[in-house]
Amino acid sequence: MGNLFVVSAPSGAGKTSLCKEIVDFFPRLRHSVSYTTRPPRAGEVEGRDYHFVARDAFDRMAAAGRFAEWAEVHGNGYGTAIATLEEARSGGYDLLLEIDCQGAAQIKQNYRHGVFIFILPPSIDELRRRLEGRGTDSAEIIARRIENARGEILQAAWYDFLVVNDDFSRARDEFRAIILAENCRSARVLPTLPVEFGLAESL
Amino acid sequence: MGNLFVVSAPSGAGKTSLCKEIVDFFPRLRHSVSYTTRPPRAGEVEGRDYHFVARDAFDRMAAAGRFAEWAEVHGNGYGTAIATLEEARSGGYDLLLEIDCQGAAQIKQNYRHGVFIFILPPSIDELRRRLEGRGTDSAEIIARRIENARGEILQAAWYDFLVVNDDFSRARDEFRAIILAENCRSARVLPTLPVEFGLAESL
């Protein structure tokens, strides 16, 4: 029985970099690969970054209830297949889902044992500096991202854990600690103990 | 609102060394100082190792309901004062209680928000080796400690977290992760966030 970690953050909070570090650090933790209707970008690999599917295939999956969560974002469909979660469970590895608050809320309804983590910027000003520092977005797009971020941050309250990414290494240590601590929960450790401890009937 | 960490372990599991490392590592975490009727040993300091009290003072505290947990061990009284827990709460620091399963179960009844951690040896054989390696106890006492350990280990199932102390540095990392992760819980982080995030009403 693997753990399910669900991570959300506003754009610019550093979620992608933090999640990459975390997945590299824990051998038993894997990134969940979502389905999407949007075309692959340069460098993206089918089955690693996304499962790229045609719109009609995506819609059939959604209609058949095969998604644990799905959403439309800017006209593209994104979804996490229930099969992806079940493969992790039966395979005994942990899964990391990087999804927005809307998707996380859907997961929360059906997977209450999931561990929900929200990554926050230290302030709106710092978030703006980071988005401007990328040098890729117009002032208008940055303003929209900031507005979206304000809305998303309001959702942070219902998550289990909050990681403030002011200093990357500190945020990484906190994120790691959350994963490691969950792996020390009784339900996870009990099955690994020697039979002589007599705890088998507690499982 | 500080966290309350309750740590139990059979004799020889390495609890004392691990707890010392942990308290030294987290500036906001302090050892709870218990009351006891047993006389101080060489090197023990009043108010640091224990509050040493006379039997009648201890009994009056117990009768007045001033202990969060207390027990008689080998004819001596040991107890944790409710005032000690309340000072930590109002002082905003975390508290680490090193107590046996009996005391931990009493704490659990009245402080359900406490975080309960059990430290285990990797095996009974290894526990025996460690107790023999101390060179301080007779074979008879070691045999009794092993029997006690078997009974205590059966209590591990109801604790929140289990740390197997096979390798000290690994056990220390897991113990640290549990403390750090608890400090990342939403209820702990929300009050520290900037007002501009608009999460004040979630407190």
mmCIF file of C-alpha atoms in Angstrom:
data_model
loop_
_atom_site.group_PDB
_atom_site.id
_atom_site.type_symbol
_atom_site.label_atom_id
_atom_site.label_comp_id
_atom_site.label_asym_id
_atom_site.label_seq_id
_atom_site.Cartn_x
_atom_site.Cartn_y
_atom_site.Cartn_z
ATOM 1 C CA MET A 1 0.000 0.000 0.000
ATOM 2 C CA GLY A 2 1.845 3.074 -1.272
ATOM 3 C CA ASN A 3 1.193 6.617 -0.083
ATOM 4 C CA LEU A 4 -0.476 9.203 -2.283
ATOM 5 C CA PHE A 5 1.042 12.695 -2.098
ATOM 6 C CA VAL A 6 -0.890 15.497 -3.756
ATOM 7 C CA VAL A 7 1.003 18.750 -4.307
ATOM 8 C CA SER A 8 -0.473 22.073 -5.406
ATOM 9 C CA ALA A 9 1.014 25.545 -5.690
ATOM 10 C CA PRO A 10 0.444 28.759 -7.571
ATOM 11 C CA SER A 11 2.578 29.296 -10.655
ATOM 12 C CA GLY A 12 5.973 30.659 -9.569
ATOM 13 C CA ALA A 13 6.033 29.061 -6.111
ATOM 14 C CA GLY A 14 8.706 26.553 -7.178
ATOM 15 C CA LYS A 15 6.578 23.409 -7.196
ATOM 16 C CA THR A 16 8.141 21.787 -10.258
ATOM 17 C CA SER A 17 11.746 22.154 -9.008
ATOM 18 C CA LEU A 18 10.842 20.949 -5.526
ATOM 19 C CA CYS A 19 8.901 17.936 -6.811
ATOM 20 C CA LYS A 20 11.779 16.946 -9.074
ATOM 21 C CA GLU A 21 14.217 16.985 -6.125
ATOM 22 C CA ILE A 22 11.819 14.958 -4.018
ATOM 23 C CA VAL A 23 11.185 12.268 -6.614
ATOM 24 C CA ASP A 24 14.937 11.967 -7.236
ATOM 25 C CA PHE A 25 15.544 11.629 -3.479
ATOM 26 C CA PHE A 26 13.042 8.873 -2.616
ATOM 27 C CA PRO A 27 13.546 5.691 -4.643
ATOM 28 C CA ARG A 28 10.056 4.441 -3.788
ATOM 29 C CA LEU A 29 8.343 7.662 -4.902
ATOM 30 C CA ARG A 30 7.250 8.210 -8.494
ATOM 31 C CA HIS A 31 5.671 11.051 -10.375
ATOM 32 C CA SER A 32 2.136 10.377 -11.493
ATOM 33 C CA VAL A 33 1.831 10.764 -15.266
ATOM 34 C CA SER A 34 -1.390 12.553 -16.291
ATOM 35 C CA TYR A 35 -3.386 12.317 -19.463
ATOM 36 C CA THR A 36 -3.750 15.439 -21.596
ATOM 37 C CA THR A 37 -5.263 16.484 -24.899
ATOM 38 C CA ARG A 38 -2.732 19.222 -25.479
ATOM 39 C CA PRO A 39 0.035 18.470 -27.982
ATOM 40 C CA PRO A 40 3.533 17.656 -26.663
ATOM 41 C CA ARG A 41 5.947 20.566 -26.319
ATOM 42 C CA ALA A 42 9.548 20.329 -27.466
ATOM 43 C CA GLY A 43 11.398 17.840 -25.258
ATOM 44 C CA GLU A 44 8.297 16.299 -23.718
ATOM 45 C CA VAL A 45 8.193 12.524 -23.842
ATOM 46 C CA GLU A 46 5.049 10.388 -24.081
ATOM 47 C CA GLY A 47 4.583 8.335 -20.905
ATOM 48 C CA ARG A 48 7.157 10.353 -18.965
ATOM 49 C CA ASP A 49 5.757 13.897 -19.018
ATOM 50 C CA TYR A 50 2.195 13.047 -20.018
ATOM 51 C CA HIS A 51 0.111 10.477 -21.748
ATOM 52 C CA PHE A 52 -0.810 12.486 -24.849
ATOM 53 C CA VAL A 53 -4.239 11.469 -26.106
ATOM 54 C CA ALA A 54 -6.702 12.703 -28.675
ATOM 55 C CA ARG A 55 -9.745 14.646 -27.527
ATOM 56 C CA ASP A 56 -12.202 11.844 -28.266
ATOM 57 C CA ALA A 57 -10.128 9.303 -26.321
ATOM 58 C CA PHE A 58 -9.926 11.716 -23.382
ATOM 59 C CA ASP A 59 -13.658 12.369 -23.443
ATOM 60 C CA ARG A 60 -14.390 8.634 -23.523
ATOM 61 C CA MET A 61 -12.173 8.104 -20.450
ATOM 62 C CA ALA A 62 -13.935 10.916 -18.602
ATOM 63 C CA ALA A 63 -17.402 9.624 -19.564
ATOM 64 C CA ALA A 64 -16.440 6.101 -18.438
ATOM 65 C CA GLY A 65 -15.382 7.424 -15.016
ATOM 66 C CA ARG A 66 -11.780 6.367 -15.520
ATOM 67 C CA PHE A 67 -10.309 9.581 -14.077
ATOM 68 C CA ALA A 68 -9.659 10.124 -10.368
ATOM 69 C CA GLU A 69 -9.658 13.842 -11.234
ATOM 70 C CA TRP A 70 -9.817 15.831 -14.428
ATOM 71 C CA ALA A 71 -10.222 19.417 -15.560
ATOM 72 C CA GLU A 72 -10.281 21.666 -18.589
ATOM 73 C CA VAL A 73 -7.543 24.303 -18.571
ATOM 74 C CA HIS A 74 -7.329 26.826 -21.435
ATOM 75 C CA GLY A 75 -9.318 24.477 -23.657
ATOM 76 C CA ASN A 76 -7.185 21.389 -22.960
ATOM 77 C CA GLY A 77 -8.204 18.383 -20.920
ATOM 78 C CA TYR A 78 -5.949 17.120 -18.106
ATOM 79 C CA GLY A 79 -6.694 14.073 -15.987
ATOM 80 C CA THR A 80 -5.248 11.473 -13.611
ATOM 81 C CA ALA A 81 -6.370 7.931 -14.378
ATOM 82 C CA ILE A 82 -7.680 5.789 -11.553
ATOM 83 C CA ALA A 83 -5.546 3.000 -13.063
ATOM 84 C CA THR A 84 -2.413 5.073 -12.374
ATOM 85 C CA LEU A 85 -3.286 5.240 -8.671
ATOM 86 C CA GLU A 86 -4.172 1.555 -8.540
ATOM 87 C CA GLU A 87 -0.935 0.492 -10.196
ATOM 88 C CA ALA A 88 1.000 2.398 -7.518
ATOM 89 C CA ARG A 89 -1.047 0.803 -4.775
ATOM 90 C CA SER A 90 -0.576 -2.741 -6.059
ATOM 91 C CA GLY A 91 3.063 -2.047 -6.952
ATOM 92 C CA GLY A 92 3.766 -0.816 -3.411
ATOM 93 C CA TYR A 93 5.342 2.475 -4.418
ATOM 94 C CA ASP A 94 4.390 6.038 -3.445
ATOM 95 C CA LEU A 95 2.910 8.424 -5.952
ATOM 96 C CA LEU A 96 3.375 12.198 -6.275
ATOM 97 C CA LEU A 97 0.602 14.107 -8.034
ATOM 98 C CA GLU A 98 1.333 17.676 -9.104
ATOM 99 C CA ILE A 99 -2.131 19.051 -9.706
ATOM 100 C CA ASP A 100 -4.099 22.247 -9.239
ATOM 101 C CA CYS A 101 -6.473 22.878 -6.343
ATOM 102 C CA GLN A 102 -9.501 21.875 -8.372
ATOM 103 C CA GLY A 103 -7.986 18.446 -9.127
ATOM 104 C CA ALA A 104 -6.676 18.065 -5.577
ATOM 105 C CA ALA A 105 -10.174 18.688 -4.210
ATOM 106 C CA GLN A 106 -11.533 15.918 -6.449
ATOM 107 C CA ILE A 107 -8.822 13.522 -5.212
ATOM 108 C CA LYS A 108 -9.574 14.474 -1.613
ATOM 109 C CA GLN A 109 -13.190 13.342 -2.013
ATOM 110 C CA ASN A 110 -12.269 9.803 -3.066
ATOM 111 C CA TYR A 111 -8.803 9.277 -1.557
ATOM 112 C CA ARG A 112 -9.026 10.644 1.940
ATOM 113 C CA HIS A 113 -5.870 8.799 2.972
ATOM 114 C CA GLY A 114 -3.945 11.030 0.547
ATOM 115 C CA VAL A 115 -1.433 13.512 1.949
ATOM 116 C CA PHE A 116 -2.141 17.025 0.654
ATOM 117 C CA ILE A 117 0.730 19.486 0.454
ATOM 118 C CA PHE A 118 0.534 23.131 -0.653
ATOM 119 C CA ILE A 119 3.639 25.092 -1.602
ATOM 120 C CA LEU A 120 3.454 28.830 -0.994
ATOM 121 C CA PRO A 121 5.592 31.764 -2.052
ATOM 122 C CA PRO A 122 6.771 33.883 0.901
ATOM 123 C CA SER A 123 4.783 36.894 -0.394
ATOM 124 C CA ILE A 124 2.928 38.208 -3.432
ATOM 125 C CA ASP A 125 5.786 40.642 -4.137
ATOM 126 C CA GLU A 126 8.288 37.786 -4.205
ATOM 127 C CA LEU A 127 5.984 35.766 -6.458
ATOM 128 C CA ARG A 128 5.821 38.746 -8.859
ATOM 129 C CA ARG A 129 9.628 39.078 -8.819
ATOM 130 C CA ARG A 130 10.009 35.388 -9.690
ATOM 131 C CA LEU A 131 7.474 35.527 -12.524
ATOM 132 C CA GLU A 132 9.130 38.696 -13.917
ATOM 133 C CA GLY A 133 12.549 37.088 -13.501
ATOM 134 C CA ARG A 134 11.609 34.263 -15.863
ATOM 135 C CA GLY A 135 11.469 36.885 -18.615
ATOM 136 C CA THR A 136 8.998 34.783 -20.597
ATOM 137 C CA ASP A 137 5.659 36.414 -19.823
ATOM 138 C CA SER A 138 4.133 39.783 -20.699
ATOM 139 C CA ALA A 139 3.085 42.186 -17.936
ATOM 140 C CA GLU A 140 -0.517 41.274 -18.695
ATOM 141 C CA ILE A 141 0.072 37.538 -18.304
ATOM 142 C CA ILE A 142 2.033 38.102 -15.085
ATOM 143 C CA ALA A 143 -0.830 40.186 -13.711
ATOM 144 C CA ARG A 144 -3.237 37.371 -14.532
ATOM 145 C CA ARG A 145 -0.968 34.762 -12.919
ATOM 146 C CA ILE A 146 -0.813 36.897 -9.763
ATOM 147 C CA GLU A 147 -4.595 37.104 -9.655
ATOM 148 C CA ASN A 148 -4.866 33.332 -10.154
ATOM 149 C CA ALA A 149 -2.262 32.806 -7.427
ATOM 150 C CA ARG A 150 -4.306 34.869 -4.958
ATOM 151 C CA GLY A 151 -7.295 32.625 -5.613
ATOM 152 C CA GLU A 152 -5.285 29.421 -5.332
ATOM 153 C CA ILE A 153 -3.572 30.494 -2.107
ATOM 154 C CA LEU A 154 -7.023 30.805 -0.505
ATOM 155 C CA GLN A 155 -7.357 27.027 -1.019
ATOM 156 C CA ALA A 156 -4.208 26.335 1.013
ATOM 157 C CA ALA A 157 -6.190 26.224 4.259
ATOM 158 C CA TRP A 158 -7.655 22.771 3.654
ATOM 159 C CA TYR A 159 -4.340 21.102 2.758
ATOM 160 C CA ASP A 160 -2.622 18.943 5.409
ATOM 161 C CA PHE A 161 0.803 20.540 5.101
ATOM 162 C CA LEU A 162 2.032 23.963 3.998
ATOM 163 C CA VAL A 163 5.577 24.523 2.759
ATOM 164 C CA VAL A 164 6.668 28.143 2.362
ATOM 165 C CA ASN A 165 9.309 28.310 -0.359
ATOM 166 C CA ASP A 166 11.312 31.321 0.737
ATOM 167 C CA ASP A 167 14.609 29.459 0.818
ATOM 168 C CA PHE A 168 14.812 26.518 -1.601
ATOM 169 C CA SER A 169 16.918 24.217 0.581
ATOM 170 C CA ARG A 170 14.739 24.846 3.614
ATOM 171 C CA ALA A 171 11.577 24.157 1.602
ATOM 172 C CA ARG A 172 13.192 21.004 0.199
ATOM 173 C CA ASP A 173 14.060 19.792 3.735
ATOM 174 C CA GLU A 174 10.493 20.375 4.888
ATOM 175 C CA PHE A 175 9.032 18.640 1.841
ATOM 176 C CA ARG A 176 11.400 15.678 2.351
ATOM 177 C CA ALA A 177 10.494 15.519 6.039
ATOM 178 C CA ILE A 178 6.787 15.287 5.195
ATOM 179 C CA ILE A 179 7.417 12.326 2.847
ATOM 180 C CA LEU A 180 9.811 10.587 5.262
ATOM 181 C CA ALA A 181 7.513 11.067 8.259
ATOM 182 C CA GLU A 182 4.575 9.572 6.366
ATOM 183 C CA ASN A 183 6.742 6.525 5.721
ATOM 184 C CA CYS A 184 7.226 6.192 9.507
ATOM 185 C CA ARG A 185 3.491 5.990 10.201
ATOM 186 C CA SER A 186 2.546 2.879 12.162
ATOM 187 C CA ALA A 187 0.444 1.455 9.356
ATOM 188 C CA ARG A 188 3.477 1.617 7.071
ATOM 189 C CA VAL A 189 6.059 0.257 9.510
ATOM 190 C CA LEU A 190 4.055 -2.479 11.261
ATOM 191 C CA PRO A 191 4.093 -4.878 8.277
ATOM 192 C CA THR A 192 7.901 -4.582 8.069
ATOM 193 C CA LEU A 193 8.598 -5.581 11.700
ATOM 194 C CA PRO A 194 9.956 -8.976 12.779
ATOM 195 C CA VAL A 195 7.290 -11.595 13.474
ATOM 196 C CA GLU A 196 8.818 -12.151 16.939
ATOM 197 C CA PHE A 197 7.443 -8.731 18.007
ATOM 198 C CA GLY A 198 3.974 -10.268 18.015
ATOM 199 C CA LEU A 199 2.396 -7.289 16.231
ATOM 200 C CA ALA A 200 1.073 -9.202 13.230
ATOM 201 C CA GLU A 201 -2.460 -9.202 14.599
ATOM 202 C CA SER A 202 -2.376 -5.380 14.752
ATOM 203 C CA LEU A 203 -2.194 -5.152 10.958
ATOM 204 C CA MET B 1 0.198 26.490 20.512
ATOM 205 C CA GLY B 2 3.165 24.154 20.808
ATOM 206 C CA ASN B 3 3.163 20.514 19.732
ATOM 207 C CA LEU B 4 3.293 17.679 22.245
ATOM 208 C CA PHE B 5 5.560 14.771 21.278
ATOM 209 C CA VAL B 6 5.322 11.633 23.399
ATOM 210 C CA VAL B 7 8.127 9.107 22.980
ATOM 211 C CA SER B 8 8.231 5.571 24.362
ATOM 212 C CA ALA B 9 10.643 2.697 23.851
ATOM 213 C CA PRO B 10 11.818 -0.427 25.613
ATOM 214 C CA SER B 11 15.042 -0.111 27.575
ATOM 215 C CA GLY B 12 17.975 -0.494 25.179
ATOM 216 C CA ALA B 13 16.209 0.829 22.056
ATOM 217 C CA GLY B 14 18.244 4.045 22.155
ATOM 218 C CA LYS B 15 15.481 6.444 23.177
ATOM 219 C CA THR B 16 17.577 8.618 25.475
ATOM 220 C CA SER B 17 20.350 9.241 22.917
ATOM 221 C CA LEU B 18 17.855 9.909 20.136
ATOM 222 C CA CYS B 19 15.794 12.302 22.254
ATOM 223 C CA LYS B 20 18.905 14.231 23.268
ATOM 224 C CA GLU B 21 19.901 14.718 19.605
ATOM 225 C CA ILE B 22 16.401 15.830 18.710
ATOM 226 C CA VAL B 23 16.074 18.378 21.498
ATOM 227 C CA ASP B 24 19.509 19.789 20.646
ATOM 228 C CA PHE B 25 18.496 20.059 16.971
ATOM 229 C CA PHE B 26 15.180 21.915 17.310
ATOM 230 C CA PRO B 27 15.479 25.225 19.157
ATOM 231 C CA ARG B 28 11.751 25.368 19.795
ATOM 232 C CA LEU B 29 11.600 21.870 21.303
ATOM 233 C CA ARG B 30 12.212 21.245 25.002
ATOM 234 C CA HIS B 31 12.365 18.185 27.173
ATOM 235 C CA SER B 32 9.512 17.889 29.619
ATOM 236 C CA VAL B 33 10.829 17.678 33.189
ATOM 237 C CA SER B 34 8.937 15.113 35.279
ATOM 238 C CA TYR B 35 8.353 14.964 38.998
ATOM 239 C CA THR B 36 9.766 12.020 40.911
ATOM 240 C CA THR B 37 10.022 10.787 44.478
ATOM 241 C CA ARG B 38 13.263 8.923 43.863
ATOM 242 C CA PRO B 39 16.420 10.613 45.141
ATOM 243 C CA PRO B 40 18.740 12.315 42.615
ATOM 244 C CA ARG B 41 21.573 10.203 41.191
ATOM 245 C CA ALA B 42 25.101 11.531 40.838
ATOM 246 C CA GLY B 43 25.136 14.316 38.265
ATOM 247 C CA GLU B 44 21.370 14.791 38.123
ATOM 248 C CA VAL B 45 20.233 18.379 38.493
ATOM 249 C CA GLU B 46 16.966 19.537 40.042
ATOM 250 C CA GLY B 47 14.737 21.167 37.420
ATOM 251 C CA ARG B 48 16.812 19.859 34.526
ATOM 252 C CA ASP B 49 16.623 16.070 34.916
ATOM 253 C CA TYR B 50 13.657 15.917 37.275
ATOM 254 C CA HIS B 51 11.756 17.890 39.839
ATOM 255 C CA PHE B 52 12.729 15.893 42.934
ATOM 256 C CA VAL B 53 9.930 15.954 45.476
ATOM 257 C CA ALA B 54 9.129 14.204 48.741
ATOM 258 C CA ARG B 55 6.565 11.407 48.759
ATOM 259 C CA ASP B 56 3.892 13.422 50.556
ATOM 260 C CA ALA B 57 4.219 16.337 48.107
ATOM 261 C CA PHE B 58 3.960 13.907 45.184
ATOM 262 C CA ASP B 59 0.906 12.207 46.652
ATOM 263 C CA ARG B 60 -0.800 15.562 47.226
ATOM 264 C CA MET B 61 -0.180 16.525 43.581
ATOM 265 C CA ALA B 62 -1.630 13.206 42.412
ATOM 266 C CA ALA B 63 -4.660 13.514 44.712
ATOM 267 C CA ALA B 64 -5.283 17.081 43.508
ATOM 268 C CA GLY B 65 -5.300 15.917 39.859
ATOM 269 C CA ARG B 66 -2.264 17.987 38.987
ATOM 270 C CA PHE B 67 -0.611 15.251 36.892
ATOM 271 C CA ALA B 68 -1.323 14.672 33.196
ATOM 272 C CA GLU B 69 0.096 11.183 33.780
ATOM 273 C CA TRP B 70 1.759 9.435 36.671
ATOM 274 C CA ALA B 71 2.904 5.964 37.675
ATOM 275 C CA GLU B 72 4.680 3.991 40.348
ATOM 276 C CA VAL B 73 7.846 2.271 39.117
ATOM 277 C CA HIS B 74 9.883 0.103 41.506
ATOM 278 C CA GLY B 75 8.314 1.914 44.466
ATOM 279 C CA ASN B 76 9.006 5.426 43.193
ATOM 280 C CA GLY B 77 6.455 7.889 41.867
ATOM 281 C CA TYR B 78 6.957 9.551 38.480
ATOM 282 C CA GLY B 79 4.601 12.120 36.991
ATOM 283 C CA THR B 80 4.192 14.862 34.385
ATOM 284 C CA ALA B 81 2.486 17.972 35.735
ATOM 285 C CA ILE B 82 -0.388 19.475 33.775
ATOM 286 C CA ALA B 83 1.253 22.839 34.492
ATOM 287 C CA THR B 84 4.338 21.725 32.513
ATOM 288 C CA LEU B 85 2.179 21.076 29.448
ATOM 289 C CA GLU B 86 0.288 24.329 29.863
ATOM 290 C CA GLU B 87 3.458 26.392 30.207
ATOM 291 C CA ALA B 88 4.670 24.976 26.891
ATOM 292 C CA ARG B 89 1.351 25.726 25.239
ATOM 293 C CA SER B 90 1.239 29.321 26.441
ATOM 294 C CA GLY B 91 4.972 29.746 25.817
ATOM 295 C CA GLY B 92 4.570 28.580 22.209
ATOM 296 C CA TYR B 93 7.280 25.922 22.344
ATOM 297 C CA ASP B 94 7.107 22.191 21.610
ATOM 298 C CA LEU B 95 7.473 19.619 24.351
ATOM 299 C CA LEU B 96 9.083 16.177 24.239
ATOM 300 C CA LEU B 97 7.896 13.666 26.835
ATOM 301 C CA GLU B 98 9.982 10.528 27.328
ATOM 302 C CA ILE B 99 7.573 8.248 29.131
ATOM 303 C CA ASP B 100 6.595 4.618 29.277
ATOM 304 C CA CYS B 101 3.570 3.137 27.520
ATOM 305 C CA GLN B 102 1.423 3.371 30.632
ATOM 306 C CA GLY B 103 2.062 7.128 30.934
ATOM 307 C CA ALA B 104 1.701 7.633 27.196
ATOM 308 C CA ALA B 105 -1.711 5.949 27.252
ATOM 309 C CA GLN B 106 -2.820 8.359 30.012
ATOM 310 C CA ILE B 107 -1.618 11.349 27.948
ATOM 311 C CA LYS B 108 -3.408 9.986 24.890
ATOM 312 C CA GLN B 109 -6.743 10.070 26.738
ATOM 313 C CA ASN B 110 -6.554 13.769 27.551
ATOM 314 C CA TYR B 111 -4.258 15.183 24.840
ATOM 315 C CA ARG B 112 -5.433 13.589 21.644
ATOM 316 C CA HIS B 113 -3.592 16.212 19.564
ATOM 317 C CA GLY B 114 -0.310 14.763 20.914
ATOM 318 C CA VAL B 115 2.039 13.033 18.495
ATOM 319 C CA PHE B 116 2.947 9.548 19.743
ATOM 320 C CA ILE B 117 6.250 8.025 18.658
ATOM 321 C CA PHE B 118 7.550 4.553 19.546
ATOM 322 C CA ILE B 119 11.214 3.635 19.093
ATOM 323 C CA LEU B 120 11.911 -0.020 18.374
ATOM 324 C CA PRO B 121 15.039 -2.143 18.347
ATOM 325 C CA PRO B 122 15.518 -4.022 15.057
ATOM 326 C CA SER B 123 15.150 -7.386 16.841
ATOM 327 C CA ILE B 124 15.088 -8.986 20.281
ATOM 328 C CA ASP B 125 18.561 -10.442 19.667
ATOM 329 C CA GLU B 126 19.963 -7.001 18.925
ATOM 330 C CA LEU B 127 18.251 -5.593 22.008
ATOM 331 C CA ARG B 128 19.895 -8.349 24.097
ATOM 332 C CA ARG B 129 23.301 -7.571 22.561
ATOM 333 C CA ARG B 130 22.929 -3.886 23.439
ATOM 334 C CA LEU B 131 21.850 -4.575 27.010
ATOM 335 C CA GLU B 132 24.740 -7.034 27.461
ATOM 336 C CA GLY B 133 27.125 -4.560 25.838
ATOM 337 C CA ARG B 134 26.415 -1.975 28.524
ATOM 338 C CA GLY B 135 28.106 -4.323 30.974
ATOM 339 C CA THR B 136 26.093 -2.910 33.869
ATOM 340 C CA ASP B 137 23.337 -5.475 34.354
ATOM 341 C CA SER B 138 23.321 -9.086 35.559
ATOM 342 C CA ALA B 139 22.012 -11.849 33.291
ATOM 343 C CA GLU B 140 18.907 -11.980 35.452
ATOM 344 C CA ILE B 141 18.184 -8.268 35.076
ATOM 345 C CA ILE B 142 18.814 -8.453 31.338
ATOM 346 C CA ALA B 143 16.369 -11.343 31.070
ATOM 347 C CA ARG B 144 13.777 -9.280 32.940
ATOM 348 C CA ARG B 145 14.378 -6.243 30.709
ATOM 349 C CA ILE B 146 13.903 -8.425 27.624
ATOM 350 C CA GLU B 147 10.609 -9.724 29.007
ATOM 351 C CA ASN B 148 9.490 -6.165 29.790
ATOM 352 C CA ALA B 149 10.557 -5.081 26.290
ATOM 353 C CA ARG B 150 8.397 -7.788 24.707
ATOM 354 C CA GLY B 151 5.394 -6.467 26.599
ATOM 355 C CA GLU B 152 6.110 -2.838 25.741
ATOM 356 C CA ILE B 153 6.656 -3.579 22.056
ATOM 357 C CA LEU B 154 3.113 -4.981 21.914
ATOM 358 C CA GLN B 155 1.924 -1.432 22.734
ATOM 359 C CA ALA B 156 3.692 0.025 19.687
ATOM 360 C CA ALA B 157 0.669 -0.642 17.475
ATOM 361 C CA TRP B 158 -1.377 2.275 18.807
ATOM 362 C CA TYR B 159 1.389 4.882 18.418
ATOM 363 C CA ASP B 160 1.230 7.287 15.448
ATOM 364 C CA PHE B 161 4.813 6.764 14.308
ATOM 365 C CA LEU B 162 7.314 3.912 14.633
ATOM 366 C CA VAL B 163 11.047 4.468 14.362
ATOM 367 C CA VAL B 164 13.206 1.353 14.084
ATOM 368 C CA ASN B 165 16.615 2.123 15.552
ATOM 369 C CA ASP B 166 18.823 -0.249 13.568
ATOM 370 C CA ASP B 167 21.140 2.492 12.334
ATOM 371 C CA PHE B 168 21.399 5.500 14.654
ATOM 372 C CA SER B 169 21.742 8.172 11.963
ATOM 373 C CA ARG B 170 18.837 6.764 9.985
ATOM 374 C CA ALA B 171 16.656 6.628 13.097
ATOM 375 C CA ARG B 172 17.698 10.191 13.945
ATOM 376 C CA ASP B 173 16.745 11.380 10.433
ATOM 377 C CA GLU B 174 13.344 9.740 10.721
ATOM 378 C CA PHE B 175 12.754 11.164 14.193
ATOM 379 C CA ARG B 176 13.768 14.634 12.985
ATOM 380 C CA ALA B 177 11.494 14.295 9.948
ATOM 381 C CA ILE B 178 8.514 13.512 12.191
ATOM 382 C CA ILE B 179 9.115 16.656 14.270
ATOM 383 C CA LEU B 180 9.772 18.864 11.228
ATOM 384 C CA ALA B 181 6.736 17.561 9.332
ATOM 385 C CA GLU B 182 4.479 18.267 12.309
ATOM 386 C CA ASN B 183 5.743 21.835 12.243
ATOM 387 C CA CYS B 184 4.610 22.073 8.606
ATOM 388 C CA ARG B 185 1.008 21.140 9.420
ATOM 389 C CA SER B 186 -1.491 23.720 8.181
ATOM 390 C CA ALA B 187 -2.631 24.639 11.671
ATOM 391 C CA ARG B 188 0.971 25.499 12.570
ATOM 392 C CA VAL B 189 1.883 27.401 9.414
ATOM 393 C CA LEU B 190 -1.347 29.343 8.756
ATOM 394 C CA PRO B 191 -0.837 31.821 11.633
ATOM 395 C CA THR B 192 2.662 32.657 10.326
ATOM 396 C CA LEU B 193 1.570 33.587 6.787
ATOM 397 C CA PRO B 194 1.357 37.164 5.472
ATOM 398 C CA VAL B 195 -2.013 38.862 6.030
ATOM 399 C CA GLU B 196 -2.176 39.627 2.281
ATOM 400 C CA PHE B 197 -2.807 35.901 1.624
ATOM 401 C CA GLY B 198 -6.277 36.364 3.078
ATOM 402 C CA LEU B 199 -6.113 33.165 5.142
ATOM 403 C CA ALA B 200 -6.646 34.780 8.540
ATOM 404 C CA GLU B 201 -10.268 33.657 8.684
ATOM 405 C CA SER B 202 -9.144 30.039 8.238
ATOM 406 C CA LEU B 203 -7.412 30.096 11.634
#
